[in-house]
PDB file of C-alpha atoms and ligand atoms in Angstrom:
ATOM      1  CA  MET A  10      -8.770  13.888  10.791  1.00 81.00           C
ATOM      2  CA  LYS A  11      -6.444  16.151  10.441  1.00 84.00           C
ATOM      3  CA  LYS A  12      -4.519  18.385  13.403  1.00 86.00           C
ATOM      4  CA  ASN A  13      -4.294  21.431  13.401  1.00 87.00           C
ATOM      5  CA  ASP A  14      -0.404  21.692  14.649  1.00 94.00           C
ATOM      6  CA  CYS A  15       1.270  18.709  11.606  1.00 98.00           C
ATOM      7  CA  ILE A  16       2.901  20.118   8.647  1.00 98.00           C
ATOM      8  CA  PHE A  17       2.740  16.667   7.195  1.00 98.00           C
ATOM      9  CA  CYS A  18      -0.845  17.415   7.605  1.00 98.00           C
ATOM     10  CA  LYS A  19      -0.025  21.022   6.416  1.00 97.00           C
ATOM     11  CA  ILE A  20       1.840  19.561   3.524  1.00 98.00           C
ATOM     12  CA  ALA A  21      -0.311  16.513   2.859  1.00 98.00           C
ATOM     13  CA  ALA A  22      -2.884  18.720   2.370  1.00 97.00           C
ATOM     14  CA  GLY A  23      -0.866  20.912  -0.420  1.00 97.00           C
ATOM     15  CA  GLU A  24      -1.459  23.595   1.971  1.00 97.00           C
ATOM     16  CA  ILE A  25       2.877  24.464   2.361  1.00 97.00           C
ATOM     17  CA  PRO A  26       4.000  23.914  -1.323  1.00 96.00           C
ATOM     18  CA  SER A  27       6.026  20.414  -2.036  1.00 97.00           C
ATOM     19  CA  SER A  28       7.873  19.000  -4.472  1.00 98.00           C
ATOM     20  CA  THR A  29       5.059  16.550  -5.126  1.00 98.00           C
ATOM     21  CA  ILE A  30       5.645  13.130  -7.047  1.00 98.00           C
ATOM     22  CA  TYR A  31       1.756  11.173  -6.825  1.00 98.00           C
ATOM     23  CA  GLU A  32      -1.340  12.214  -5.237  1.00 98.00           C
ATOM     24  CA  ASP A  33      -4.381  10.493  -5.205  1.00 98.00           C
ATOM     25  CA  GLU A  34      -8.118  10.722  -2.936  1.00 98.00           C
ATOM     26  CA  ASP A  35      -6.256   8.653  -0.082  1.00 98.00           C
ATOM     27  CA  VAL A  36      -1.713   9.763  -0.286  1.00 98.00           C
ATOM     28  CA  ARG A  37       0.539  12.726  -1.553  1.00 98.00           C
ATOM     29  CA  VAL A  38       4.710  11.619  -2.140  1.00 98.00           C
ATOM     30  CA  ILE A  39       6.394  14.429  -2.088  1.00 98.00           C
ATOM     31  CA  LEU A  40      10.348  14.673  -2.092  1.00 98.00           C
ATOM     32  CA  ASP A  41      12.064  14.803   1.124  1.00 98.00           C
ATOM     33  CA  LEU A  42      13.709  18.166   2.308  1.00 97.00           C
ATOM     34  CA  GLY A  43      16.728  16.027   3.712  1.00 97.00           C
ATOM     35  CA  PRO A  44      17.070  13.585   1.339  1.00 97.00           C
ATOM     36  CA  ALA A  45      19.146  10.589   2.105  1.00 97.00           C
ATOM     37  CA  SER A  46      19.962  10.423  -1.707  1.00 97.00           C
ATOM     38  CA  GLN A  47      18.677  11.818  -5.059  1.00 97.00           C
ATOM     39  CA  GLY A  48      14.444  11.371  -5.183  1.00 98.00           C
ATOM     40  CA  HIS A  49      14.385  10.148  -1.603  1.00 98.00           C
ATOM     41  CA  ALA A  50       9.974  10.396  -0.715  1.00 98.00           C
ATOM     42  CA  LEU A  51       7.570  10.412   1.509  1.00 98.00           C
ATOM     43  CA  ILE A  52       4.254   8.653   1.439  1.00 98.00           C
ATOM     44  CA  LEU A  53       1.856  10.684   3.371  1.00 98.00           C
ATOM     45  CA  PRO A  54      -1.448  10.009   3.875  1.00 98.00           C
ATOM     46  CA  LYS A  55      -3.968  12.842   3.796  1.00 98.00           C
ATOM     47  CA  GLU A  56      -5.693  11.619   7.672  1.00 97.00           C
ATOM     48  CA  HIS A  57      -3.480  11.915  10.396  1.00 98.00           C
ATOM     49  CA  TYR A  58      -2.762   9.322  11.370  1.00 98.00           C
ATOM     50  CA  ASP A  59       0.595   9.496  14.489  1.00 98.00           C
ATOM     51  CA  ASP A  60       2.723   5.833  13.435  1.00 98.00           C
ATOM     52  CA  VAL A  61       1.499   2.606  12.484  1.00 98.00           C
ATOM     53  CA  CYS A  62       0.294   1.589  15.019  1.00 97.00           C
ATOM     54  CA  SER A  63      -2.926   4.124  14.464  1.00 97.00           C
ATOM     55  CA  LEU A  64      -2.915   3.486  10.445  1.00 97.00           C
ATOM     56  CA  ASP A  65      -6.418   2.776   9.247  1.00 96.00           C
ATOM     57  CA  GLN A  66      -6.368  -0.600   8.162  1.00 97.00           C
ATOM     58  CA  THR A  67      -7.314  -0.099   4.208  1.00 97.00           C
ATOM     59  CA  LEU A  68      -5.249   3.083   3.901  1.00 98.00           C
ATOM     60  CA  ALA A  69      -2.107   0.539   4.981  1.00 98.00           C
ATOM     61  CA  ALA A  70      -2.922  -1.981   2.945  1.00 98.00           C
ATOM     62  CA  LYS A  71      -3.161   0.643   0.123  1.00 98.00           C
ATOM     63  CA  LEU A  72       0.423   1.961   0.809  1.00 98.00           C
ATOM     64  CA  LEU A  73       2.857  -0.694  -0.110  1.00 98.00           C
ATOM     65  CA  PRO A  74       1.784  -1.200  -4.006  1.00 98.00           C
ATOM     66  CA  LEU A  75       2.617   2.202  -3.486  1.00 98.00           C
ATOM     67  CA  ALA A  76       5.725   2.202  -2.671  1.00 98.00           C
ATOM     68  CA  ALA A  77       6.629   0.034  -4.985  1.00 98.00           C
ATOM     69  CA  ARG A  78       5.344   1.252  -7.254  1.00 98.00           C
ATOM     70  CA  ILE A  79       7.129   4.654  -6.536  1.00 98.00           C
ATOM     71  CA  GLY A  80      10.003   2.167  -5.920  1.00 98.00           C
ATOM     72  CA  GLN A  81       9.644   1.123  -9.738  1.00 98.00           C
ATOM     73  CA  ALA A  82      10.060   5.204 -11.195  1.00 98.00           C
ATOM     74  CA  MET A  83      12.912   5.697  -9.361  1.00 98.00           C
ATOM     75  CA  LYS A  84      14.663   2.927 -10.955  1.00 98.00           C
ATOM     76  CA  LYS A  85      13.214   4.193 -14.500  1.00 98.00           C
ATOM     77  CA  GLY A  86      13.091   7.226 -13.661  1.00 98.00           C
ATOM     78  CA  LEU A  87      16.238   8.247 -11.699  1.00 98.00           C
ATOM     79  CA  GLY A  88      18.576   4.761 -12.682  1.00 97.00           C
ATOM     80  CA  CYS A  89      19.034   3.928  -9.176  1.00 98.00           C
ATOM     81  CA  ALA A  90      19.852  -0.271  -8.612  1.00 97.00           C
ATOM     82  CA  GLY A  91      17.454  -0.423  -5.135  1.00 97.00           C
ATOM     83  CA  PHE A  92      15.428   1.459  -2.722  1.00 98.00           C
ATOM     84  CA  ASN A  93      14.566   1.212   0.918  1.00 97.00           C
ATOM     85  CA  LEU A  94      11.513   1.440   2.411  1.00 98.00           C
ATOM     86  CA  VAL A  95      11.903   2.557   6.166  1.00 97.00           C
ATOM     87  CA  GLN A  96       9.111   3.728   8.685  1.00 98.00           C
ATOM     88  CA  ASN A  97       9.810   4.752  12.260  1.00 98.00           C
ATOM     89  CA  ASN A  98       7.484   4.451  14.750  1.00 98.00           C
ATOM     90  CA  GLY A  99       8.047   6.882  18.019  1.00 98.00           C
ATOM     91  CA  LYS A 100      11.306   8.963  19.466  1.00 98.00           C
ATOM     92  CA  ALA A 101      13.526   5.645  20.162  1.00 97.00           C
ATOM     93  CA  ALA A 102      12.953   4.851  16.079  1.00 97.00           C
ATOM     94  CA  GLY A 103      13.786   8.005  15.519  1.00 95.00           C
ATOM     95  CA  GLN A 104      10.698   9.359  13.955  1.00 98.00           C
ATOM     96  CA  THR A 105      10.990  12.796  14.361  1.00 98.00           C
ATOM     97  CA  VAL A 106       7.324  13.529  12.401  1.00 98.00           C
ATOM     98  CA  PHE A 107       4.510  11.871  14.912  1.00 98.00           C
ATOM     99  CA  HIS A 108       2.176  12.409  10.893  1.00 98.00           C
ATOM    100  CA  PHE A 109       2.711   8.801  10.118  1.00 98.00           C
ATOM    101  CA  HIS A 110       5.288   8.399   6.289  1.00 98.00           C
ATOM    102  CA  MET A 111       6.974   5.900   4.857  1.00 98.00           C
ATOM    103  CA  HIS A 112      10.534   7.048   3.256  1.00 98.00           C
ATOM    104  CA  VAL A 113      11.763   5.598  -0.182  1.00 98.00           C
ATOM    105  CA  ILE A 114      15.246   6.006  -0.720  1.00 98.00           C
ATOM    106  CA  PRO A 115      16.052   5.158  -4.073  1.00 98.00           C
ATOM    107  CA  ARG A 116      20.190   3.581  -4.010  1.00 97.00           C
ATOM    108  CA  TYR A 117      22.360   3.910  -6.231  1.00 98.00           C
ATOM    109  CA  GLU A 118      25.566   1.796  -7.716  1.00 96.00           C
ATOM    110  CA  ASN A 119      27.738   4.785  -6.447  1.00 95.00           C
ATOM    111  CA  GLY A 120      26.732   5.681  -3.225  1.00 93.00           C
ATOM    112  CA  PRO A 121      25.937   7.593  -1.060  1.00 95.00           C
ATOM    113  CA  GLU A 122      26.692   5.485   1.590  1.00 93.00           C
ATOM    114  CA  MET A 123      24.150   4.681   4.282  1.00 92.00           C
ATOM    115  CA  VAL A 124      24.693   3.262   7.819  1.00 84.00           C
ATOM    116  CA  ALA A 125      23.340  -0.116   8.755  1.00 85.00           C
ATOM    117  CA  TRP A 126      23.303  -1.787  12.508  1.00 90.00           C
ATOM    118  CA  GLU A 127      26.349  -3.987  13.466  1.00 93.00           C
ATOM    119  CA  PRO A 128      24.313  -7.424  13.572  1.00 94.00           C
ATOM    120  CA  CYS A 129      24.596  -8.674  17.985  1.00 96.00           C
ATOM    121  CA  LYS A 130      25.226 -12.128  18.645  1.00 97.00           C
ATOM    122  CA  PRO A 131      21.716 -13.642  21.191  1.00 97.00           C
ATOM    123  CA  THR A 132      22.362 -16.890  21.555  1.00 98.00           C
ATOM    124  CA  ALA A 133      19.736 -19.824  20.758  1.00 98.00           C
ATOM    125  CA  GLU A 134      18.346 -19.801  24.249  1.00 98.00           C
ATOM    126  CA  GLU A 135      18.055 -15.099  24.224  1.00 97.00           C
ATOM    127  CA  LEU A 136      16.806 -15.365  21.109  1.00 97.00           C
ATOM    128  CA  ALA A 137      14.019 -18.048  22.037  1.00 97.00           C
ATOM    129  CA  LYS A 138      13.352 -15.954  25.541  1.00 98.00           C
ATOM    130  CA  THR A 139      12.354 -12.511  22.986  1.00 97.00           C
ATOM    131  CA  ALA A 140      10.226 -14.981  20.802  1.00 96.00           C
ATOM    132  CA  GLU A 141       8.046 -15.843  23.134  1.00 97.00           C
ATOM    133  CA  ARG A 142       7.722 -12.404  25.106  1.00 97.00           C
ATOM    134  CA  ILE A 143       7.019 -10.689  21.894  1.00 96.00           C
ATOM    135  CA  ARG A 144       4.747 -14.299  20.952  1.00 97.00           C
ATOM    136  CA  GLY A 145       3.175 -13.467  24.793  1.00 97.00           C
ATOM    137  CA  ALA A 146       2.326 -10.269  24.218  1.00 96.00           C
ATOM    138  CA  LEU A 147       0.630  -9.932  20.409  1.00 97.00           C
TER     139      LEU A 147
HETATM  140  P1  5GP B 354      11.239  11.045  10.402  1.00 80.45           P
HETATM  141  O1  5GP B 354      12.545  11.056  10.665  1.00 80.45           O
HETATM  142  O2  5GP B 354       9.714  11.142  11.384  1.00 80.45           O
HETATM  143  O3  5GP B 354      10.819   9.087   9.788  1.00 80.45           O
HETATM  144  O4  5GP B 354      11.626  11.627   9.320  1.00 80.45           O
HETATM  145  C1  5GP B 354      11.541  12.872   8.470  1.00 80.45           C
HETATM  146  C2  5GP B 354      11.527  13.616   7.556  1.00 80.45           C
HETATM  147  O5  5GP B 354      11.334  14.152   6.484  1.00 80.45           O
HETATM  148  C3  5GP B 354      13.124  14.143   7.407  1.00 80.45           C
HETATM  149  O6  5GP B 354      13.293  13.085   6.649  1.00 80.45           O
HETATM  150  C4  5GP B 354      12.461  14.988   7.066  1.00 80.45           C
HETATM  151  O7  5GP B 354      13.857  15.882   6.953  1.00 80.45           O
HETATM  152  C5  5GP B 354      11.731  15.662   6.108  1.00 80.45           C
HETATM  153  N1  5GP B 354      10.722  16.607   6.382  1.00 80.45           N
HETATM  154  C6  5GP B 354      11.154  17.397   7.685  1.00 80.45           C
HETATM  155  N2  5GP B 354       9.977  19.146   8.078  1.00 80.45           N
HETATM  156  C7  5GP B 354       9.008  18.458   5.651  1.00 80.45           C
HETATM  157  C8  5GP B 354       8.647  19.623   5.016  1.00 80.45           C
HETATM  158  O8  5GP B 354       8.265  20.504   5.804  1.00 80.45           O
HETATM  159  N3  5GP B 354       9.255  19.297   3.959  1.00 80.45           N
HETATM  160  C9  5GP B 354       9.670  17.818   3.455  1.00 80.45           C
HETATM  161  N4  5GP B 354       9.855  17.566   2.395  1.00 80.45           N
HETATM  162  N5  5GP B 354      10.580  17.339   3.919  1.00 80.45           N
HETATM  163  C10 5GP B 354      10.265  17.588   5.342  1.00 80.45           C
HETATM  164 ZN1   ZN B 355      -0.246  14.466  11.262  1.00 80.45          ZN
END
């Protein structure tokens, strides 16, 4: 299903132009308009899914190998030294466009630097309790 007011539905369908680097029947991969580094790409399903929780499982299985392929092409084509796969779910997690997408972000030896999180220092007891809360909700 497409969603009427969704910009990524329109981009994925080719109704709004984008710098496309890959397309097939299920996905379009485009360059991000506000890249974190040169070549920052977004993998967009052509169908609308709000986030990873509603993603079709068959499609989901296709996305990680595709992300790896795009990352390899970035290494070969752009000379990046590595790449990050980033996928935000929910406003609190930084999601701003509520059509599932996966970021493929090239990382170069000479930067740019990107913000990493500050590691917390949980006790073994805290880790055990946290793990139990998630296990209990699976
Ligand atoms: P999110 O924060 O939701 O994980 O990522 C949304 C990303 O989409 C951002 O990196 C933003 O720069 C990018 N973006 C938003 N609107 C457009 C657009 O119209 N075209 C393209 N190519 N990228 C967009
Ligand atoms: Zn959409």
